[in-house]
Coordinates of C-alpha atoms in Angstrom, one line a residue:
M24 CA -23.5 33.8 -21.3
K25 CA -26.4 36.3 -21.7
A26 CA -28.5 37.1 -18.9
P27 CA -30.0 33.4 -18.1
K28 CA -33.7 32.8 -17.3
V29 CA -36.3 30.3 -16.1
G30 CA -36.6 28.1 -18.9
D31 CA -33.2 28.6 -20.4
R32 CA -31.6 25.6 -22.3
V33 CA -28.0 25.8 -21.2
Q34 CA -25.1 23.8 -20.5
A35 CA -22.1 23.3 -18.5
T36 CA -18.7 20.2 -17.8
A37 CA -19.4 17.7 -16.1
A38 CA -17.4 18.9 -13.5
A39 CA -19.0 21.7 -12.6
A40 CA -22.3 19.8 -12.9
M41 CA -21.5 17.3 -10.7
G42 CA -18.6 18.0 -9.1
K43 CA -15.1 16.4 -9.7
K44 CA -15.2 13.2 -8.0
L45 CA -18.2 12.0 -8.9
A46 CA -17.5 13.6 -12.6
T47 CA -14.0 11.8 -12.5
Q48 CA -15.3 8.6 -11.2
R49 CA -18.1 8.5 -14.6
Y50 CA -16.0 10.2 -16.9
G51 CA -13.0 10.1 -16.1
A52 CA -10.3 12.5 -17.8
N53 CA -12.6 13.9 -20.0
A54 CA -14.5 15.3 -17.2
K55 CA -13.4 18.6 -17.3
A56 CA -14.7 18.7 -21.6
K57 CA -17.4 16.1 -21.6
K58 CA -20.9 18.8 -22.0
L59 CA -23.9 18.8 -19.8
S60 CA -27.4 20.0 -21.3
G61 CA -30.4 21.1 -18.4
E62 CA -32.8 23.8 -18.2
I63 CA -32.6 26.0 -15.7
I64 CA -36.5 25.6 -13.9
A65 CA -35.9 28.4 -10.7
S66 CA -33.5 31.3 -9.7
E67 CA -32.2 31.4 -5.9
G68 CA -31.3 34.5 -4.2
S69 CA -30.5 38.0 -6.3
G70 CA -27.9 40.6 -6.9
R71 CA -24.3 39.1 -7.2
G72 CA -25.6 36.4 -5.4
R73 CA -27.9 35.3 -7.4
K74 CA -27.5 31.7 -8.6
W75 CA -29.7 29.0 -11.5
R76 CA -31.2 25.6 -10.5
V77 CA -30.8 23.6 -13.6
R78 CA -32.8 20.5 -14.1
W79 CA -30.3 18.3 -16.3
D80 CA -31.4 15.5 -18.9
D81 CA -29.5 12.6 -17.5
D82 CA -32.5 11.9 -14.4
K83 CA -29.6 10.5 -13.1
I84 CA -27.6 13.9 -12.2
G85 CA -31.3 15.2 -11.2
E86 CA -31.0 18.7 -10.2
S87 CA -27.7 20.9 -8.9
V88 CA -27.4 25.0 -8.2
H89 CA -25.1 27.2 -10.0
S90 CA -23.6 30.6 -10.7
S91 CA -24.2 31.6 -13.9
R92 CA -20.0 31.9 -14.6
V93 CA -19.8 28.7 -15.2
L94 CA -23.0 28.0 -17.4
E95 CA -23.1 28.0 -21.3
N96 CA -26.1 28.7 -23.4
A97 CA -26.8 25.7 -24.8
E98 CA -27.5 25.7 -28.7
S99 CA -30.4 24.6 -30.4
V100 CA -31.6 22.2 -32.6
E101 CA -32.0 25.0 -35.5
D102 CA -28.8 25.9 -35.5
I103 CA -27.0 23.0 -35.1
E104 CA -28.5 21.9 -38.1
D105 CA -27.8 25.2 -40.3
D106 CA -24.0 24.6 -40.0
V107 CA -23.2 20.7 -40.4
V108 CA -22.7 21.0 -44.3
M109 CA -24.2 17.3 -46.5
D110 CA -22.9 15.1 -48.6
E111 CA -23.7 15.5 -52.1
R112 CA -23.0 12.2 -52.0
D113 CA -25.6 9.6 -50.4
S114 CA -24.5 8.6 -47.0
D115 CA -24.9 4.9 -48.1
E116 CA -22.2 5.5 -50.9
E117 CA -18.4 4.4 -50.5
L118 CA -15.8 6.9 -50.9
P119 CA -13.0 5.9 -54.1
L120 CA -10.4 4.7 -52.6
E121 CA -8.1 7.5 -53.5
E122 CA -11.1 10.0 -50.9
L123 CA -10.6 7.3 -48.1
A124 CA -6.6 8.0 -48.3
E125 CA -7.0 11.5 -48.1
A126 CA -9.5 11.4 -45.4
E127 CA -7.7 9.2 -43.6
P128 CA -5.1 11.9 -41.1
E129 CA -1.6 10.2 -41.9
M130 CA 1.1 10.6 -39.1
E131 CA 4.7 12.8 -40.5
E132 CA 7.1 11.0 -41.4
G133 CA 10.3 11.5 -38.1
R134 CA 7.8 11.8 -35.9
E135 CA 6.9 10.6 -32.9
P136 CA 3.0 8.5 -32.5
T137 CA 1.6 10.1 -29.7
S138 CA -0.7 9.2 -27.3
I139 CA -3.4 9.6 -29.8
D140 CA -2.1 7.4 -32.6
R141 CA -1.5 4.4 -30.6
D142 CA -3.7 2.0 -28.9
P143 CA -4.1 2.3 -25.1
L144 CA -4.6 -1.1 -24.8
V145 CA -1.3 -1.5 -26.0
V146 CA 1.7 -1.0 -24.0
K147 CA 5.3 -1.5 -24.0
G148 CA 4.4 -3.8 -26.2
I149 CA 1.3 -5.8 -23.6
K150 CA -1.6 -6.4 -25.0
W151 CA -4.1 -6.1 -23.4
T152 CA -8.3 -7.3 -24.1
I153 CA -11.1 -6.7 -22.5
V154 CA -12.8 -9.8 -20.2
D155 CA -16.5 -9.9 -21.1
N156 CA -17.1 -13.5 -20.0
L157 CA -16.7 -15.1 -16.5
V158 CA -13.2 -15.2 -15.6
D159 CA -12.9 -17.0 -11.7
I160 CA -9.0 -17.9 -11.2
R161 CA -9.9 -18.0 -7.7
Y162 CA -6.9 -20.2 -5.1
I163 CA -8.9 -21.9 -3.0
P164 CA -6.7 -21.7 0.2
K165 CA -5.7 -24.5 1.8
Q166 CA -3.0 -23.2 4.7
R167 CA -4.2 -22.2 7.4
A168 CA -2.3 -20.3 10.4
H169 CA -0.7 -22.4 13.5
I170 CA 2.2 -22.0 15.6
L171 CA 4.9 -24.9 14.8
W172 CA 5.7 -25.6 19.0
N173 CA 9.4 -27.2 19.6
R174 CA 9.7 -30.4 21.0
T175 CA 10.0 -28.5 24.9
Q176 CA 7.0 -26.7 24.4
Q177 CA 4.9 -29.3 22.7
L178 CA 4.7 -30.5 25.9
D179 CA 2.0 -27.8 28.0
S180 CA -1.1 -28.1 26.7
E181 CA -2.6 -24.9 24.9
S182 CA -4.5 -23.9 27.9
N183 CA -1.7 -24.6 30.3
R184 CA -0.4 -21.6 28.4
R185 CA 0.7 -18.0 29.3
E186 CA 1.1 -14.7 27.8
V187 CA 4.7 -14.9 28.8
D188 CA 4.7 -18.2 26.9
Y189 CA 3.9 -17.2 23.6
F190 CA 6.5 -13.5 24.1
L191 CA 9.1 -16.1 24.4
W192 CA 7.9 -18.4 21.4
S193 CA 8.4 -14.9 19.9
F194 CA 11.9 -14.2 20.6
P195 CA 14.5 -15.6 19.0
D196 CA 15.9 -17.5 21.6
K197 CA 19.4 -17.7 19.1
A198 CA 20.5 -14.0 19.5
V199 CA 19.8 -14.1 23.2
A200 CA 23.7 -15.3 24.1
E201 CA 25.1 -12.7 21.6
I202 CA 22.9 -9.7 22.8
L203 CA 23.9 -10.8 26.5
E204 CA 28.1 -10.9 25.4
C205 CA 28.1 -7.5 23.8
T206 CA 26.1 -5.9 26.6
T207 CA 28.1 -7.4 29.1
N208 CA 31.4 -6.4 27.2
S209 CA 30.4 -2.5 26.5
M210 CA 29.3 -2.6 30.3
L211 CA 32.9 -4.2 31.1
K212 CA 35.0 -1.8 29.0
S213 CA 33.3 1.4 30.7
K214 CA 33.1 0.2 34.4
P215 CA 35.8 -3.3 35.5
S216 CA 33.8 -3.7 38.2
S217 CA 30.3 -3.9 36.6
I218 CA 28.1 -7.1 37.1
P219 CA 27.7 -9.1 34.1
V220 CA 24.3 -9.5 32.4
S221 CA 21.9 -12.4 32.8
R222 CA 19.6 -14.3 31.0
G223 CA 16.7 -12.6 34.0
E224 CA 17.7 -9.5 33.2
L225 CA 17.7 -9.1 30.1
F226 CA 13.8 -10.3 30.2
K227 CA 12.8 -8.3 33.1
L228 CA 14.8 -4.9 31.3
L229 CA 12.9 -6.2 28.4
G230 CA 9.5 -6.7 29.8
F231 CA 9.8 -3.2 31.9
L232 CA 10.0 -1.4 28.3
L233 CA 7.0 -3.0 27.3
A234 CA 5.5 -1.8 30.1
L235 CA 6.8 1.3 30.6
T236 CA 4.2 1.9 27.1
R237 CA 1.2 1.5 28.9
T238 CA 1.9 4.2 30.9
H239 CA 2.8 7.9 30.4
S240 CA 4.0 8.6 34.0
K241 CA 8.8 9.7 33.8
R242 CA 10.8 6.6 34.0
R243 CA 12.3 7.8 37.3
D244 CA 8.7 8.6 38.7
L245 CA 7.9 4.4 37.9
F246 CA 9.8 3.0 41.1
S247 CA 8.9 5.2 43.7
V248 CA 6.7 3.8 47.0
S249 CA 4.8 6.7 47.7
D250 CA 1.9 6.4 48.5
G251 CA -0.9 9.4 47.5
L252 CA -4.6 9.1 45.1
F253 CA -2.7 7.6 42.0
P254 CA -0.2 5.5 43.8
A255 CA 3.1 4.9 41.3
P256 CA 3.5 1.4 40.2
K257 CA 6.2 0.5 41.6
F258 CA 8.3 -1.2 39.0
G259 CA 10.6 -2.3 41.0
D260 CA 9.1 -4.3 42.9
R261 CA 6.8 -5.8 40.6
F262 CA 10.0 -6.3 38.4
G263 CA 12.6 -7.6 40.7
I264 CA 15.1 -5.1 38.8
H265 CA 16.6 -1.9 40.1
Q266 CA 16.2 1.5 38.7
H267 CA 19.8 2.8 38.6
R268 CA 20.0 -1.6 37.0
V269 CA 17.7 -0.2 34.0
D270 CA 19.8 2.9 33.2
E271 CA 22.8 0.8 33.5
L272 CA 21.5 -1.7 31.1
L273 CA 19.8 0.6 28.6
Q274 CA 23.4 2.5 28.5
H275 CA 25.0 -0.6 27.6
I276 CA 22.2 -2.9 25.6
S277 CA 23.5 -3.9 22.0
F278 CA 22.2 -6.6 19.9
G279 CA 25.4 -7.6 18.2
K280 CA 29.0 -6.8 17.5
V281 CA 30.1 -3.8 16.0
V282 CA 31.6 -4.4 12.8
D283 CA 34.2 -1.8 11.2
G284 CA 32.5 0.1 8.2
D285 CA 28.5 -1.5 9.2
P286 CA 27.6 0.5 12.0
A287 CA 24.2 -1.3 11.5
H288 CA 26.2 -4.9 12.0
G289 CA 24.3 -6.2 15.5
I290 CA 20.5 -4.3 14.4
L291 CA 20.8 -6.2 11.1
C292 CA 22.2 -10.0 12.3
F293 CA 19.1 -9.3 15.4
I294 CA 16.6 -9.4 12.3
D295 CA 17.9 -12.5 11.1
H296 CA 17.7 -14.3 13.5
F297 CA 14.2 -13.1 13.9
N298 CA 13.5 -13.9 10.6
K299 CA 15.2 -17.3 10.8
C300 CA 13.0 -17.7 14.2
R301 CA 9.5 -16.7 12.3
E302 CA 10.9 -19.0 9.8
D303 CA 10.7 -22.3 11.5
S304 CA 9.0 -21.8 14.1
Y305 CA 5.1 -20.3 12.5
F306 CA 3.2 -21.5 9.6
P307 CA 1.4 -18.6 7.7
S308 CA -1.6 -18.8 6.1
W309 CA -2.8 -18.0 2.3
S310 CA -2.8 -14.9 2.1
I311 CA 0.6 -12.2 3.1
C312 CA 0.4 -8.3 2.8
V313 CA 3.6 -7.2 2.6
D314 CA 3.8 -3.2 3.7
E315 CA 6.0 -0.5 5.2
S316 CA 6.6 0.3 8.6
M317 CA 8.9 3.4 11.4
S318 CA 10.6 2.7 14.5
A319 CA 10.1 6.5 15.7
W320 CA 13.5 8.0 16.5
R321 CA 14.8 10.8 18.1
G322 CA 18.6 10.3 18.6
K323 CA 21.6 11.6 16.9
D324 CA 21.4 11.1 13.1
G325 CA 24.6 9.0 11.5
N326 CA 24.8 11.4 8.7
F327 CA 26.0 14.0 10.8
C328 CA 28.0 12.0 13.9
S329 CA 29.5 8.4 14.4
D330 CA 27.5 7.3 17.0
G331 CA 24.0 8.2 15.6
M332 CA 21.7 5.9 13.5
P333 CA 23.3 4.8 10.5
H334 CA 20.6 5.7 8.0
V335 CA 18.2 7.5 9.2
T336 CA 14.5 7.9 7.2
K337 CA 12.2 10.6 6.9
I338 CA 8.7 11.0 5.8
A339 CA 6.6 14.0 6.3
R340 CA 3.4 11.8 5.2
K341 CA 4.2 9.8 8.4
P342 CA 2.6 10.1 12.0
K343 CA 5.9 9.7 12.8
G344 CA 8.2 10.4 10.1
V345 CA 11.7 10.5 11.5
G346 CA 13.3 7.2 11.8
A347 CA 14.4 4.2 11.1
E348 CA 11.8 2.4 7.9
L349 CA 10.6 -1.6 7.9
K350 CA 9.8 -3.3 4.9
D351 CA 7.9 -6.2 6.9
A352 CA 5.7 -9.0 5.8
A353 CA 2.8 -10.4 8.0
D354 CA -0.1 -12.9 8.3
S355 CA -2.9 -11.6 6.7
E356 CA -5.6 -13.4 8.9
T357 CA -3.3 -13.5 12.3
N358 CA -1.6 -9.4 11.7
I359 CA 1.9 -11.4 13.0
I360 CA 4.7 -10.6 11.5
I361 CA 6.2 -12.7 9.1
R362 CA 9.7 -11.4 7.6
L363 CA 11.5 -7.5 8.8
E364 CA 14.2 -6.1 6.1
L365 CA 15.9 -3.1 7.1
Q366 CA 15.6 0.1 4.6
E367 CA 19.8 0.6 4.3
G368 CA 21.0 3.5 1.9
A369 CA 20.5 3.0 -1.5
E370 CA 24.3 2.1 -2.5
R371 CA 23.1 -1.1 0.2
M372 CA 19.7 -1.8 -1.1
A373 CA 20.7 -2.0 -4.9
A374 CA 23.2 -4.8 -3.8
K375 CA 20.5 -7.1 -2.2
K376 CA 19.1 -10.1 -3.4
F377 CA 16.8 -9.7 -6.8
T378 CA 18.2 -6.7 -7.6
D379 CA 19.5 -8.2 -11.0
I380 CA 17.1 -10.3 -12.2
C381 CA 14.6 -6.8 -11.1
Q382 CA 14.1 -3.0 -12.3
S383 CA 11.9 -2.4 -10.0
K384 CA 13.3 -2.2 -6.7
G385 CA 9.0 -3.1 -5.4
T386 CA 9.3 -6.1 -7.2
A387 CA 13.0 -7.1 -5.8
Q388 CA 11.5 -6.3 -1.8
T389 CA 9.1 -8.1 -2.1
L390 CA 10.4 -11.3 -3.4
R391 CA 12.4 -11.1 -0.6
L392 CA 9.7 -10.4 2.3
T393 CA 8.2 -14.0 0.9
E394 CA 11.2 -15.8 -0.3
P395 CA 10.7 -18.8 2.4
W396 CA 7.3 -19.3 1.0
H397 CA 7.9 -19.2 -2.5
H398 CA 5.8 -22.3 -5.0
S399 CA 4.0 -22.6 -1.9
G400 CA 0.8 -20.4 -3.8
R401 CA 0.1 -18.0 -1.4
T402 CA -1.4 -14.7 -2.0
V403 CA 0.1 -11.8 -1.2
N404 CA -1.4 -7.9 -0.9
G405 CA 0.7 -4.8 -1.1
D406 CA -0.1 -1.0 -1.9
S407 CA 1.3 0.7 -4.8
A408 CA 4.7 1.2 -2.5
F409 CA 5.0 -3.1 -4.6
A410 CA 2.4 -2.9 -6.8
S411 CA 3.0 -3.8 -10.3
V412 CA 2.8 -5.9 -13.8
Q413 CA 6.8 -6.7 -12.9
T414 CA 5.9 -7.6 -9.4
A415 CA 2.8 -10.0 -10.2
V416 CA 4.8 -11.7 -12.9
E417 CA 7.7 -12.5 -10.6
L418 CA 5.8 -14.0 -8.1
K419 CA 3.7 -15.7 -10.4
R420 CA 7.1 -17.6 -11.6
H421 CA 7.6 -18.1 -7.8
G422 CA 4.8 -20.3 -7.7
M423 CA 2.8 -16.5 -5.7
F424 CA -0.2 -14.7 -6.7
F425 CA -0.2 -10.8 -6.2
K426 CA -2.7 -8.3 -5.9
G427 CA -1.7 -4.8 -5.7
M428 CA -3.1 -0.8 -6.3
V429 CA -0.9 0.9 -9.1
K430 CA -0.1 4.0 -9.2
T431 CA 3.0 5.2 -10.0
A432 CA 4.6 2.2 -11.2
H433 CA 3.0 1.4 -14.1
S434 CA 5.0 0.2 -16.7
G435 CA 3.1 -2.3 -19.1
F436 CA 0.4 -1.5 -17.3
P437 CA -3.0 0.5 -19.0
K438 CA -3.2 3.0 -17.0
T439 CA -4.0 5.3 -19.6
Y440 CA -7.0 3.3 -21.5
L441 CA -8.2 2.6 -17.8
D442 CA -8.6 6.7 -16.2
T443 CA -11.0 7.7 -19.3
V444 CA -13.4 4.7 -18.8
E445 CA -16.4 6.2 -18.2
Y446 CA -17.9 4.6 -15.0
P447 CA -21.9 5.3 -14.8
E448 CA -22.3 4.1 -10.8
R449 CA -20.5 3.7 -8.0
G450 CA -18.7 0.1 -8.3
D451 CA -18.2 -0.4 -11.8
W452 CA -15.6 -2.3 -12.9
I453 CA -14.4 -3.2 -16.0
T454 CA -11.2 -6.3 -16.3
L455 CA -8.7 -6.5 -18.4
A456 CA -6.2 -9.4 -18.9
A457 CA -2.7 -10.0 -20.8
T458 CA -0.3 -12.7 -21.2
V459 CA 3.0 -11.4 -19.8
Q460 CA 5.9 -13.3 -20.4
G461 CA 4.1 -16.4 -20.3
H462 CA 2.1 -15.6 -17.7
C463 CA -1.5 -14.3 -17.5
I464 CA -1.8 -11.0 -15.5
F465 CA -5.0 -8.8 -14.8
A466 CA -6.0 -5.0 -14.6
T467 CA -8.4 -4.2 -13.0
G468 CA -10.5 -0.3 -13.0
W469 CA -12.8 0.0 -10.1
G470 CA -15.0 3.1 -10.3
D471 CA -15.0 4.7 -6.1
M472 CA -15.1 8.0 -5.0
A473 CA -11.8 8.3 -7.1
R474 CA -11.1 5.5 -9.4
K475 CA -8.5 3.0 -8.3
N476 CA -6.5 0.5 -10.6
L477 CA -5.0 -2.7 -9.8
V478 CA -2.6 -5.8 -10.8
H479 CA -3.7 -9.2 -9.9
A480 CA -3.3 -12.8 -11.5
D481 CA -5.6 -14.1 -9.7
G482 CA -9.3 -13.4 -8.7
V483 CA -13.1 -13.2 -10.5
S484 CA -14.1 -10.9 -12.8
G485 CA -18.0 -10.7 -12.0
E486 CA -19.5 -9.3 -9.0
G487 CA -18.4 -9.8 -5.1
T488 CA -19.8 -9.6 -2.0
P489 CA -20.9 -6.1 -1.2
H490 CA -18.7 -4.5 1.4
G491 CA -19.1 -1.7 3.6
K492 CA -17.0 0.9 4.1
R493 CA -15.9 2.9 7.4

């Protein structure tokens, strides 16, 4: 622009005037194209570092300081009026049909319709409509989380139960015999004179490993009996197990039998026992959360050697990004994990249950993680790895509700429309509704610092209780 001065009328893009985050929140995809006008009220600095303070016409933006390179000369009203060419016909007069046809742009034959030609509220044949009135389809929770003790455990009152009782409840008892058998066979194969491992030794080993997570000492130092300013914890005396026995058990511990062609068979059997134990001994609340976990691994990779971990997952964004990836379901009230699924190779995952009826692997995983509680009316919450219109539809077909944030799996979701909605204030929202395969599904856009799009099958389209963010 020409050399600015105080009093000049200027304009700039919303992204430059407000910052990218606020502009995107308010104007969506038009943040870089939307022009804002204002007046220069003061100059700050001198020389090449001089900047200009602008008071914008929109009171909600207020004032901001910018360099001259982001400002443009605003056209005066007279200039705009000179550029307007008025039709000789009166503005109220209707155009003939022939001129209407000429004025309406036609799409060239053979050309595929672009996003401009399409209705942004019609996606993959799904018609979305804006919800103007208050819609309240909240599910009234009736299930309360509680432990299902067996007959022997029920004899003890809650006040008499110890921490170890809850650990034994959570550990799959049906897997213990198989662990003892496989570990003993491995020890005898290596050294025929080895002493078979007992049930008590197994739980002492597990207790030692849990205690190991609470200390930063080396494993050998934990068995020391030396005194000093910081005496060793003397794990050998406390757990009643010798250091050499611990080393031997850790070398040969096995959670299941090894099957040719399936090196992960042993741990998969243990996970099946764990899932069955949770299904039989725990009653989850009305809300279930599905997510992913990583079990860090620093050993050998089974892709390059025969004695490595069968399938090593590498995710750079994770704090511990190398290891075994697990998809899991947890109770939203108690944070207790109630179901696990080990992630294997692409071919193995494609052969699992529900993949034949679901195009999305996230949908199939959600159905598998929540299978014991289908048709219970519970609500499932998931992140973008699970969230999609298909997930919401399939869960509703299986008697459950779903809520989740949509990012990449947006097939059938009105993402283009929601990305262009302008949110005047942070926290504003818009709700759309559609009938998909006979089920009512909702899409909500929320204007936070970065806009968020959610798909859900229940909820309230009105204002909720304010929630303070950390």
